[in-house]
PDB file of C-alpha atoms in Angstrom:
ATOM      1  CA  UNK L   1      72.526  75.023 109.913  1.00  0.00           C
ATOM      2  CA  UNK L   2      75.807  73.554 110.457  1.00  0.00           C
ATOM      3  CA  UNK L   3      75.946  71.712 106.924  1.00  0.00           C
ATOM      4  CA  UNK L   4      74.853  75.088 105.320  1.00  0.00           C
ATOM      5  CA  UNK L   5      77.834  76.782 107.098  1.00  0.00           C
ATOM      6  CA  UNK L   6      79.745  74.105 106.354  1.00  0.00           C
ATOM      7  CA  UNK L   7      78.902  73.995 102.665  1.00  0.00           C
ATOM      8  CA  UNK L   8      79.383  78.160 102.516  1.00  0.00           C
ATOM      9  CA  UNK L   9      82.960  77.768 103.351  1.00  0.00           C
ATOM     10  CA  UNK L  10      83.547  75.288 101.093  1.00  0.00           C
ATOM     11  CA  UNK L  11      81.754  76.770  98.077  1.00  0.00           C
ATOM     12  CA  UNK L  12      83.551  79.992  98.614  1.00  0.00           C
ATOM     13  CA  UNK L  13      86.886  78.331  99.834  1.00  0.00           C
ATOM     14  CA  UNK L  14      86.923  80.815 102.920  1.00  0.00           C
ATOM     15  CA  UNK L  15      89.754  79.358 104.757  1.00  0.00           C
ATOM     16  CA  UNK L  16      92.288  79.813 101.359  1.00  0.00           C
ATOM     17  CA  UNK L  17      90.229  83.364 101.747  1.00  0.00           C
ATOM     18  CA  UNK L  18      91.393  84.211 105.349  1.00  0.00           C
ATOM     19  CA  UNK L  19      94.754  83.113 103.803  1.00  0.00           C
ATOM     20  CA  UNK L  20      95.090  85.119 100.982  1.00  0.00           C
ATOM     21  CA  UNK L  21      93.483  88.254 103.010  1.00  0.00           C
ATOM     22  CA  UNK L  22      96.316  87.643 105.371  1.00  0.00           C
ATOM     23  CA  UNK L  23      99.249  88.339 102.574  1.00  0.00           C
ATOM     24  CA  UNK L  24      97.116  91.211 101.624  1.00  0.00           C
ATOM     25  CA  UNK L  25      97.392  92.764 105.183  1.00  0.00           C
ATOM     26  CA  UNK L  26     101.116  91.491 105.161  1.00  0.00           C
ATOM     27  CA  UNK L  27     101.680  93.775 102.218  1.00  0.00           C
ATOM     28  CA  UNK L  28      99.654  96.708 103.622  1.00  0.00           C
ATOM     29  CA  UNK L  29     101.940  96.576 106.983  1.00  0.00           C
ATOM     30  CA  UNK L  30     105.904  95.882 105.010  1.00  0.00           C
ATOM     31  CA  UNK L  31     104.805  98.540 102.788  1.00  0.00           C
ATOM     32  CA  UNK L  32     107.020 101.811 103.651  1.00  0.00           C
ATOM     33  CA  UNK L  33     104.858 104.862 104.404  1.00  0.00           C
ATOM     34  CA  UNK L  34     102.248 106.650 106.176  1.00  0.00           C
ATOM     35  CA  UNK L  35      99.827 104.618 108.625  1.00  0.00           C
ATOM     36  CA  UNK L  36      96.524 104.074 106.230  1.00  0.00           C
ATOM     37  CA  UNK L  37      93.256 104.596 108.521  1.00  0.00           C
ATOM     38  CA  UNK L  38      92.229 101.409 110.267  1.00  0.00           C
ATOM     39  CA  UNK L  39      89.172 101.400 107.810  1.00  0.00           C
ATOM     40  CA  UNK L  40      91.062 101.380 105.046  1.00  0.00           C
ATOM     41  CA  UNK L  41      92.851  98.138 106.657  1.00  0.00           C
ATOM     42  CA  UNK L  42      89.719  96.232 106.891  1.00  0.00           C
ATOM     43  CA  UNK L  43      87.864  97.467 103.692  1.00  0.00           C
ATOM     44  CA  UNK L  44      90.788  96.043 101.782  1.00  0.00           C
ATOM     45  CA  UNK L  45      90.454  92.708 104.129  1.00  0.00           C
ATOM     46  CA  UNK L  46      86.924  92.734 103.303  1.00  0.00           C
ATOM     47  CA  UNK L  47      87.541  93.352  99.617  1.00  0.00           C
ATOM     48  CA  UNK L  48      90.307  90.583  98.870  1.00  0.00           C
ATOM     49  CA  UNK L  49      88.105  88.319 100.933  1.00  0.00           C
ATOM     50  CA  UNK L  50      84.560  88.633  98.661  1.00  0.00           C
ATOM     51  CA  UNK L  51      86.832  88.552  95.753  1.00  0.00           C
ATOM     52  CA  UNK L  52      88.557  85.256  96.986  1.00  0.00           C
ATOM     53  CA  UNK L  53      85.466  83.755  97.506  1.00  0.00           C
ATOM     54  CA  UNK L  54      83.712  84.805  94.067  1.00  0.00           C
ATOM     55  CA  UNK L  55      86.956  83.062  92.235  1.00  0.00           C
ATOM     56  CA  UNK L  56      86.666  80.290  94.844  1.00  0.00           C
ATOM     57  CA  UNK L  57      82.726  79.764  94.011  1.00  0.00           C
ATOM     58  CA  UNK L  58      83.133  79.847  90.381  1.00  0.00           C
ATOM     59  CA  UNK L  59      86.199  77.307  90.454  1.00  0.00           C
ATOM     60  CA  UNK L  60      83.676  74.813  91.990  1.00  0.00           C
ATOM     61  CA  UNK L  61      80.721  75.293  89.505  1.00  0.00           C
ATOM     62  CA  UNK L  62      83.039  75.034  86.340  1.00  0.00           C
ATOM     63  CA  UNK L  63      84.573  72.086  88.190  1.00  0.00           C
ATOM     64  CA  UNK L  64      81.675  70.530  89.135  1.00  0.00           C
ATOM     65  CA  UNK L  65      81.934  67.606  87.099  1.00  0.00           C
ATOM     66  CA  UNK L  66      85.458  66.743  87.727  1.00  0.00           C
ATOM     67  CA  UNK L  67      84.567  67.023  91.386  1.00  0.00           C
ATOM     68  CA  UNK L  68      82.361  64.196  90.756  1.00  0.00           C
ATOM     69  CA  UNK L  69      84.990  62.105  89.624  1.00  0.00           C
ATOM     70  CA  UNK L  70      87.561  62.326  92.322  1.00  0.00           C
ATOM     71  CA  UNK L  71      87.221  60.847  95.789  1.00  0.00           C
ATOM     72  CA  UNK L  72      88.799  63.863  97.406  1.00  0.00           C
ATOM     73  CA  UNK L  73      85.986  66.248  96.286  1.00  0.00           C
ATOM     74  CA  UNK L  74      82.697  64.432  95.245  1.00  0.00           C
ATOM     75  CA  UNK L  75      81.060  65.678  98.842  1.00  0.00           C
ATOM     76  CA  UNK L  76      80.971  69.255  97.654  1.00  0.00           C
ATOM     77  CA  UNK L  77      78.154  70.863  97.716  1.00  0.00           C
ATOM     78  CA  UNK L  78      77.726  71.370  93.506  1.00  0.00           C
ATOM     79  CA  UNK L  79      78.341  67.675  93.657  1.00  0.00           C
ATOM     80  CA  UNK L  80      75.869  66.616  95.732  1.00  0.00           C
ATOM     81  CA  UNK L  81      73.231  68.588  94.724  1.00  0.00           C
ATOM     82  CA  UNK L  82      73.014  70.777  97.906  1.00  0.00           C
ATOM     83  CA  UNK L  83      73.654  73.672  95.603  1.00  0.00           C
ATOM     84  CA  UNK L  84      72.370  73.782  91.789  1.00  0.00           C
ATOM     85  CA  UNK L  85      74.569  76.071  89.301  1.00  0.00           C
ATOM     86  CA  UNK L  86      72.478  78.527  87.379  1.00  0.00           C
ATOM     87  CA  UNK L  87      71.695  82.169  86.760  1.00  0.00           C
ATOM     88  CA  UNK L  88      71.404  83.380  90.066  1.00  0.00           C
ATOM     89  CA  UNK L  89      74.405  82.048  91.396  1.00  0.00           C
ATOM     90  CA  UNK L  90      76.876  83.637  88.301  1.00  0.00           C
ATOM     91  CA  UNK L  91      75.014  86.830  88.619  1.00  0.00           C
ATOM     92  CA  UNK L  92      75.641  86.361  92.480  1.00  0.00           C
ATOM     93  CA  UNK L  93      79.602  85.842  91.626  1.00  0.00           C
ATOM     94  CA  UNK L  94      80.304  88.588  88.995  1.00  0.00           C
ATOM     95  CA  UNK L  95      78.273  90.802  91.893  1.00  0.00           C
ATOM     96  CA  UNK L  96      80.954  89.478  94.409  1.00  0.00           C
ATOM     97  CA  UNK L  97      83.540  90.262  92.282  1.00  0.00           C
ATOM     98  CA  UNK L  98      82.498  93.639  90.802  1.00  0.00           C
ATOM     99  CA  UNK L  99      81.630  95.556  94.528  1.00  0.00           C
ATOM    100  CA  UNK L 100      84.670  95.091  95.988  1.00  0.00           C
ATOM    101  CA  UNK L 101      86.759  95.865  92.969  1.00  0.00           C
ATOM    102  CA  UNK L 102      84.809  99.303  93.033  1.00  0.00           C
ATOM    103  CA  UNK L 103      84.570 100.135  96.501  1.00  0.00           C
ATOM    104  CA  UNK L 104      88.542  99.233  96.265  1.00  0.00           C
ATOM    105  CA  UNK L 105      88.844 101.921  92.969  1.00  0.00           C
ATOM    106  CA  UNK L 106      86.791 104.608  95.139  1.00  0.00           C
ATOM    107  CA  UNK L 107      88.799 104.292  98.551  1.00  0.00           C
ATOM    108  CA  UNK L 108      92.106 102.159  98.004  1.00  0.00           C
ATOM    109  CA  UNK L 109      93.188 103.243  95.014  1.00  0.00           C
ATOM    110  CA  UNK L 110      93.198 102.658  90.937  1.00  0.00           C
ATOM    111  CA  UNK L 111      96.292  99.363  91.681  1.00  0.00           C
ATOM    112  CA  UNK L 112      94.763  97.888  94.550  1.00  0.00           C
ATOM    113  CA  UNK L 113      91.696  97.766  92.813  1.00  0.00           C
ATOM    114  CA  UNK L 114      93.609  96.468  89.605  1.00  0.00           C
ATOM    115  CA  UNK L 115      95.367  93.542  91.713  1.00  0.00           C
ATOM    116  CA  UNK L 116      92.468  92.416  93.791  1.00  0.00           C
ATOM    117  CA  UNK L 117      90.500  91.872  90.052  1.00  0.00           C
ATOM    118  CA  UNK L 118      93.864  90.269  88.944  1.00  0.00           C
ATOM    119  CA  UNK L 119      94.383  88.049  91.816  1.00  0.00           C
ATOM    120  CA  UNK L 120      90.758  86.232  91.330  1.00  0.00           C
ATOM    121  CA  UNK L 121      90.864  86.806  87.379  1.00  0.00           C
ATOM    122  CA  UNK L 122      94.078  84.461  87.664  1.00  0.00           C
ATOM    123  CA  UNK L 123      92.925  81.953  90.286  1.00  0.00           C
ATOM    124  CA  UNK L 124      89.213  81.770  88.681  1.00  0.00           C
ATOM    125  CA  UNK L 125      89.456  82.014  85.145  1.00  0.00           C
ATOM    126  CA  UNK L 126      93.684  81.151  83.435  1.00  0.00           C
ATOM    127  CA  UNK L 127      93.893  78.489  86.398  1.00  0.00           C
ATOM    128  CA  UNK L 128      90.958  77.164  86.348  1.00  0.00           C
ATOM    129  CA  UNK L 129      89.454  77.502  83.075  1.00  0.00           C
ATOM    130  CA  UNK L 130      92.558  77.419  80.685  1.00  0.00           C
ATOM    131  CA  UNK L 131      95.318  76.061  82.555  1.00  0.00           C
ATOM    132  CA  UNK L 132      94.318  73.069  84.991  1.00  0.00           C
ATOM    133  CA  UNK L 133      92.741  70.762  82.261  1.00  0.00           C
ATOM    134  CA  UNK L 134      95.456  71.252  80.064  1.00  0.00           C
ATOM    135  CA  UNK L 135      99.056  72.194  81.244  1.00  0.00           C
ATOM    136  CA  UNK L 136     101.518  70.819  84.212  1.00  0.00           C
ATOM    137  CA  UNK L 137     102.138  75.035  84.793  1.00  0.00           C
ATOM    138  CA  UNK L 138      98.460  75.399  86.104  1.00  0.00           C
ATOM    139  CA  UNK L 139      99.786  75.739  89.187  1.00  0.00           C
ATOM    140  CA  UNK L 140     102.765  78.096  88.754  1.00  0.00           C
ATOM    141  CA  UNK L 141     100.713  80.362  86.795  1.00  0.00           C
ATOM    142  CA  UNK L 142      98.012  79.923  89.747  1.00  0.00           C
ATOM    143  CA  UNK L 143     100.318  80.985  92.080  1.00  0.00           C
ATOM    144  CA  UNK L 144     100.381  84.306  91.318  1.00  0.00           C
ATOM    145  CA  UNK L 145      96.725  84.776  93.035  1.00  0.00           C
ATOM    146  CA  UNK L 146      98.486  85.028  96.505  1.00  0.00           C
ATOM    147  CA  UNK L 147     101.080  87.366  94.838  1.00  0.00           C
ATOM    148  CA  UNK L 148      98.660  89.981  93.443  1.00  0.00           C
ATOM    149  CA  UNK L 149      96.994  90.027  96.982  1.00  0.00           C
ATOM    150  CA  UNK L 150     100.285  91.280  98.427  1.00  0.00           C
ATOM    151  CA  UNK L 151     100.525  93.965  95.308  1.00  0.00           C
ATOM    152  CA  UNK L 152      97.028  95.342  96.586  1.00  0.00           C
ATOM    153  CA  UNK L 153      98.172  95.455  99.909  1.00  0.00           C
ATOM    154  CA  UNK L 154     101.023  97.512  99.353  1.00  0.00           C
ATOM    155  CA  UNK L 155      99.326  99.728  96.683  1.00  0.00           C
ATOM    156  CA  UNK L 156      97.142 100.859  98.817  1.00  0.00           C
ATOM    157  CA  UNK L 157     100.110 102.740 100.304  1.00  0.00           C
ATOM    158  CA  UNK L 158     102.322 102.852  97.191  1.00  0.00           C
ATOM    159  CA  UNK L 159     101.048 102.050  93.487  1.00  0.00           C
ATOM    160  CA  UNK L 160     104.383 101.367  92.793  1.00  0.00           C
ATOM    161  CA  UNK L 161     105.616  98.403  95.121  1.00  0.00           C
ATOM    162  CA  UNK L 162     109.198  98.651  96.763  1.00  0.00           C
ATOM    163  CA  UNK L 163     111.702  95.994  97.874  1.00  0.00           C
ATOM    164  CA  UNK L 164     109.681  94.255 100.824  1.00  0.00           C
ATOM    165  CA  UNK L 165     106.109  93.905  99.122  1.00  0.00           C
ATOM    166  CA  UNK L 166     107.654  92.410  96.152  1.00  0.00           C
ATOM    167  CA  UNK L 167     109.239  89.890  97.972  1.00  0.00           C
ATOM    168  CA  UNK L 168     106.832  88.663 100.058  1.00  0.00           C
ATOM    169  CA  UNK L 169     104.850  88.353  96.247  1.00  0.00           C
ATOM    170  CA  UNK L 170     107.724  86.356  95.404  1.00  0.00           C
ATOM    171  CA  UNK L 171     107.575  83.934  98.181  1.00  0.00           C
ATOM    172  CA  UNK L 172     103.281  83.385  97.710  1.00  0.00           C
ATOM    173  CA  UNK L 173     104.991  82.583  94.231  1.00  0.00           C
ATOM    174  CA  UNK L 174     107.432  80.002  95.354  1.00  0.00           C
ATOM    175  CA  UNK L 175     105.086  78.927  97.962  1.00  0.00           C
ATOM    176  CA  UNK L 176     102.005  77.699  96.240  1.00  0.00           C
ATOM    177  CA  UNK L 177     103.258  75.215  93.953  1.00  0.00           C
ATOM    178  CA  UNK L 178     105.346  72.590  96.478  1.00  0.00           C
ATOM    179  CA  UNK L 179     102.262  73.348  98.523  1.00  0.00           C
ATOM    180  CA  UNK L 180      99.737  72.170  95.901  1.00  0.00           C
ATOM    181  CA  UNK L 181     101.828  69.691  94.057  1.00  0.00           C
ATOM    182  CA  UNK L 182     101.876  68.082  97.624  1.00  0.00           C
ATOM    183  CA  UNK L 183      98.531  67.591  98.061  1.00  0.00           C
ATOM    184  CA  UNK L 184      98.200  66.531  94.115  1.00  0.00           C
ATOM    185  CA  UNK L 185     101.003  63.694  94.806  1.00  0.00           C
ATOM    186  CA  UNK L 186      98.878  62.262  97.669  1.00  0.00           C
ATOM    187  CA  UNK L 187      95.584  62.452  95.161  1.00  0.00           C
ATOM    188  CA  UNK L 188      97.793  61.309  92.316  1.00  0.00           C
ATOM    189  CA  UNK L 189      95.026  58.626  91.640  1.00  0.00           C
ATOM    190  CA  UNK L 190      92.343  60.580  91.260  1.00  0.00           C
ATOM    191  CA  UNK L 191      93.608  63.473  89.205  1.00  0.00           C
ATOM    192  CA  UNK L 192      94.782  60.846  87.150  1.00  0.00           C
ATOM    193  CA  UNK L 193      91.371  59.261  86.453  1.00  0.00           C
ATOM    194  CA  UNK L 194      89.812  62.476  85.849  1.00  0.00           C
ATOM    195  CA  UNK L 195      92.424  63.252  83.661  1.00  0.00           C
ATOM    196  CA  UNK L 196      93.790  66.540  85.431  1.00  0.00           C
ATOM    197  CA  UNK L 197      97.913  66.463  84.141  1.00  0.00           C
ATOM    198  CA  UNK L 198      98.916  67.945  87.477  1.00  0.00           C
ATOM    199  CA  UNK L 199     102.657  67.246  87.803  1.00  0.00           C
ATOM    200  CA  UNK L 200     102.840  64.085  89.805  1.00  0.00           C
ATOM    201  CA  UNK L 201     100.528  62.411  87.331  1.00  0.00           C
ATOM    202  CA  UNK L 202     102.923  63.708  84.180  1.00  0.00           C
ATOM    203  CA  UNK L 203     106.010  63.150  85.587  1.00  0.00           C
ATOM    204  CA  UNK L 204     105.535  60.941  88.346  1.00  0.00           C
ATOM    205  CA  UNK L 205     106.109  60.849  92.505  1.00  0.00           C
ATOM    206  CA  UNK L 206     109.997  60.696  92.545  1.00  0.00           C
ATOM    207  CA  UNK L 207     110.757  63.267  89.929  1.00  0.00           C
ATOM    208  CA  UNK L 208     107.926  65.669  91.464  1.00  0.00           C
ATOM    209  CA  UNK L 209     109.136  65.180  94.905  1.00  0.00           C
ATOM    210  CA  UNK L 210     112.493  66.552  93.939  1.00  0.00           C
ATOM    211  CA  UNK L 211     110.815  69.355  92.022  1.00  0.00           C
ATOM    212  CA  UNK L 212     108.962  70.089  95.687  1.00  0.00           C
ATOM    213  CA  UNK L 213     111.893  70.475  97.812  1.00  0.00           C
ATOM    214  CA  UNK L 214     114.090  72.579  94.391  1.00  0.00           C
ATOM    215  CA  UNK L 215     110.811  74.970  94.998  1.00  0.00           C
ATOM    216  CA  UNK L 216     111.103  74.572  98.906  1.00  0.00           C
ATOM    217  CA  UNK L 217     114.867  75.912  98.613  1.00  0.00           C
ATOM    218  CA  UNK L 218     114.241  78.722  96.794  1.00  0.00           C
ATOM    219  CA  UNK L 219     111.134  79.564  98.642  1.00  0.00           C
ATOM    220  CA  UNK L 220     113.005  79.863 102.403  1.00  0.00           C
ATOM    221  CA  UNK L 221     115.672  81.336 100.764  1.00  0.00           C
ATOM    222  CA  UNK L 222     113.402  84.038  99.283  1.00  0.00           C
ATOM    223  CA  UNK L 223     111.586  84.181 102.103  1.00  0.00           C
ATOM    224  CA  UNK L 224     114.883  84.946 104.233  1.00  0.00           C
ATOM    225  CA  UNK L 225     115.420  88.228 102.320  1.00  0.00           C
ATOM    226  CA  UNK L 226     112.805  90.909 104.217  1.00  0.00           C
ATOM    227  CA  UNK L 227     115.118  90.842 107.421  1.00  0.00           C
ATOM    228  CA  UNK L 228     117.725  92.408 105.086  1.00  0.00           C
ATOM    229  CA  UNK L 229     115.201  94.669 104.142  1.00  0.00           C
ATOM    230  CA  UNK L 230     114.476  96.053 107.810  1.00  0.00           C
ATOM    231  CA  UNK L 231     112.461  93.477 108.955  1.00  0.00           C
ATOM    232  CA  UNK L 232     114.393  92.356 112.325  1.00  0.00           C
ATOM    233  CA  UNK L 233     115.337  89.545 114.268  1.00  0.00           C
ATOM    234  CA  UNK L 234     111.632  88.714 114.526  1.00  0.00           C
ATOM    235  CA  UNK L 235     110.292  88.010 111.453  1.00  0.00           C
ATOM    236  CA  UNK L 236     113.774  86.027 110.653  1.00  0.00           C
ATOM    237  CA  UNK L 237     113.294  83.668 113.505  1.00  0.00           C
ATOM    238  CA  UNK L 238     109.741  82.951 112.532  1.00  0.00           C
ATOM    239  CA  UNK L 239     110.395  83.342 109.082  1.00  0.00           C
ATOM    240  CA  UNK L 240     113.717  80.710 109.840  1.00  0.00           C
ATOM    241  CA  UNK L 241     111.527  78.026 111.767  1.00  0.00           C
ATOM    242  CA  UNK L 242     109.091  77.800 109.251  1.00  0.00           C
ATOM    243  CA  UNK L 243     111.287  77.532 106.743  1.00  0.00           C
ATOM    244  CA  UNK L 244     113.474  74.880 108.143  1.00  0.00           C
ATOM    245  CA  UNK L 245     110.443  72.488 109.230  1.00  0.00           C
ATOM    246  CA  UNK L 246     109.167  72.855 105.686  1.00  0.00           C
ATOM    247  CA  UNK L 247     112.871  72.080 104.131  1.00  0.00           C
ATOM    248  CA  UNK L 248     113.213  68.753 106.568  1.00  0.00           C
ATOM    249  CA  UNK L 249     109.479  68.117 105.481  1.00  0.00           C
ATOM    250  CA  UNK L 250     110.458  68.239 101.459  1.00  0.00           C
ATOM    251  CA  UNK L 251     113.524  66.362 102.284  1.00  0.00           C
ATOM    252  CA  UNK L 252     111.420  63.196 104.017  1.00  0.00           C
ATOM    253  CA  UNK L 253     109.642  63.365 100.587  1.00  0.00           C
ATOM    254  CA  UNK L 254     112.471  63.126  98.281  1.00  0.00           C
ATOM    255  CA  UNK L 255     113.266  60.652 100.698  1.00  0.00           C
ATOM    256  CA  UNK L 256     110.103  58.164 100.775  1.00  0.00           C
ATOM    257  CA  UNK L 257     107.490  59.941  98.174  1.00  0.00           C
ATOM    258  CA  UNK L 258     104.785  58.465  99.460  1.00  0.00           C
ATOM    259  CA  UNK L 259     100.540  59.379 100.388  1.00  0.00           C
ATOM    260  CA  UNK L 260     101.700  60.344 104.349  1.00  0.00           C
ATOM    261  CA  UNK L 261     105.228  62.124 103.408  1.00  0.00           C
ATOM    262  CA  UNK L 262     103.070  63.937 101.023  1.00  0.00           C
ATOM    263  CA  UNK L 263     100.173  64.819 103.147  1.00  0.00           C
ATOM    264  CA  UNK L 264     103.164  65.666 105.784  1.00  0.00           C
ATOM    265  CA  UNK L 265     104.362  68.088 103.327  1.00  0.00           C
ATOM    266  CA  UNK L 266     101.252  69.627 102.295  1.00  0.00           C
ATOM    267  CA  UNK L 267     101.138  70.349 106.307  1.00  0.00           C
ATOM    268  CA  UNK L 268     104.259  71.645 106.523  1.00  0.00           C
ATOM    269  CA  UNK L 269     103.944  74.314 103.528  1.00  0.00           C
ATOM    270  CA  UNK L 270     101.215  75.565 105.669  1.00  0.00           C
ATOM    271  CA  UNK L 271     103.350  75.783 109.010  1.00  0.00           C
ATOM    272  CA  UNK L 272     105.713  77.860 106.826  1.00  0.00           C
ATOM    273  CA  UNK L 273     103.527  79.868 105.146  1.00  0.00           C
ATOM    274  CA  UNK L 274     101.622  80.758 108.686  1.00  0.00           C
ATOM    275  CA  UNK L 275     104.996  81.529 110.421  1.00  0.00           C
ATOM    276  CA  UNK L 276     106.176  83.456 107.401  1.00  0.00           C
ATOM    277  CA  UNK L 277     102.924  85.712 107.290  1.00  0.00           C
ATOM    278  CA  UNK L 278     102.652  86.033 111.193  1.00  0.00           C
ATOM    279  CA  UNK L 279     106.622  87.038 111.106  1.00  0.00           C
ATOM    280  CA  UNK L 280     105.447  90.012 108.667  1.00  0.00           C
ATOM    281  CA  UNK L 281     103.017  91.218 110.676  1.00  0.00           C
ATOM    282  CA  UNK L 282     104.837  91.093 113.773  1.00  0.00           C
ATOM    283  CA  UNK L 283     108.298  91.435 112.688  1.00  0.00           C
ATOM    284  CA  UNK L 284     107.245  95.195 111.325  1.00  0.00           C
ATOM    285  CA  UNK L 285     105.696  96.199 114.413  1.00  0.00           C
ATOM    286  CA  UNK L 286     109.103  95.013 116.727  1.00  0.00           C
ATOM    287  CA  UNK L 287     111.623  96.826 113.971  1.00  0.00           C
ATOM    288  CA  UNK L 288     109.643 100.122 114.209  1.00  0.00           C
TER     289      UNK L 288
END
């Protein structure tokens, strides 16, 4: 039972799910307006989650047999054969996909539904399918999953998104490539051998380390801007810390791009990205 668990969360990537229905809540709470019922709250936590995981479960069948190839992946479970690919399971994904869209048309809202599609259409389909096997930009383009996710937040009190939501779905912009690129400079080896032209294998560790921290600049300065926006002293001294410890992080990169600075970095996008997103949440509630 624990391998099946075990093999769930991976196939549906819950943990980037709990993630991305965190920036989803982060844009329901900046968003200016009336309090939404606490139902609506967790339907549309519920609904960016089974999304997630239906564009998380059908980027591991399509990828399947790259997964084979690289040493960082060839234990998942469409790898190993503790899951076979077939009817049932795309039926079971488009299903995953479709009900939460809907319920999110009926109750949230005609936007919220359109950026929860969006926001797995992106990650599961133009980054996996048409981007990642063919383009160093698979990532920037893939970044805008997390950004949509913020959009549906915020739609569901406003279709039409106002200073605070759109900057927190600029930051999940900025954020996701240093964070990725990261992790694809410490696997550099193996995306190379399967042929994957993620940016350090184009353009090499030095040159992408200094792309990294240009992103990790922009991305803490970006992420600076809510507390002019209302936010408070709170979210800036979370959102501050994170940023910081990811900035010295990128900087020991540029510094010595190698497998543990990388790794290091990888960590420290997600220290940032945590402090950022628990900032937005609490930083609201202390300015009100």
């Amino acid at each position: 039972m624990r391998t099946l668990a075990a093999d769930i969360v991976s196939v549906f990537k819950l943990r980037i799910g709990v993630a991305i229905t965190l920036t989803a809540l982060v844009g329901l709470v900046v968003t200016p307006g009336p309090a939404v019922p606490a139902w609506k709250a967790l339907l549309l936590a519920l609904c960016v989650l089974a999304s997630s995981g239906s564009a998380g479960a059908f980027n591991q069948i399509i990828e399947r047999g790259l997964d084979a190839r690289m040493a960082r992946t060839r234990d998942r479970p469409f790898v190993r054969g503790a899951f076979r690919a077939g009817p049932a399971w795309y039926i079971g994904i488009l299903l995953l996909l479709v009900f939460p869209v809907g319920a999110s048309a009926v109750c949230l809202g005609g936007f919220a539904a359109l950026y929860i599609f969006l926001g797995a259409f992106v990650y599961g389909v133009v980054y996996t399918v048409w981007l990642k096997p063919r383009s160093t930009l698979n990532i920037v383009v893939g970044g805008l999953a997390g950004s949509f996710a913020v959009l549906a937040g915020s739609a569901v009190i406003d279709p039409s998104p106002s200073a605070l939501p759109l900057l927190f779905a600029l930051a999940l912009f900025l954020w996701t490539p240093p964070h990725f690129w990261s992790l694809a400079m410490a696997a550099r080896a193996d995306y190379a051998r399967a042929g994957v032209p993620m940016l350090p294998v184009v353009l090499g560790d030095r040159t992408t380390a200094r792309v990294i921290l240009a992103h990790a600049v922009a991305l803490v300065a970006v992420s600076l801007l809510p507390a002019m926006h209302g936010m408070g002293p709170v979210y800036l001294t979370f959102a501050v810390s994170g940023g910081l410890y990811f900035l010295w992080k990128s900087v020991l990169l540029v510094r010595a791009p190698t497998r543990a600075t990388a790794m290091a970095n990888f960590h420290g996008s997600l220290v940032q990205l945590g402090l950022m997103l628990a900032g937005g949440l609490l930083g609201h509630a202390f300015a009100l």
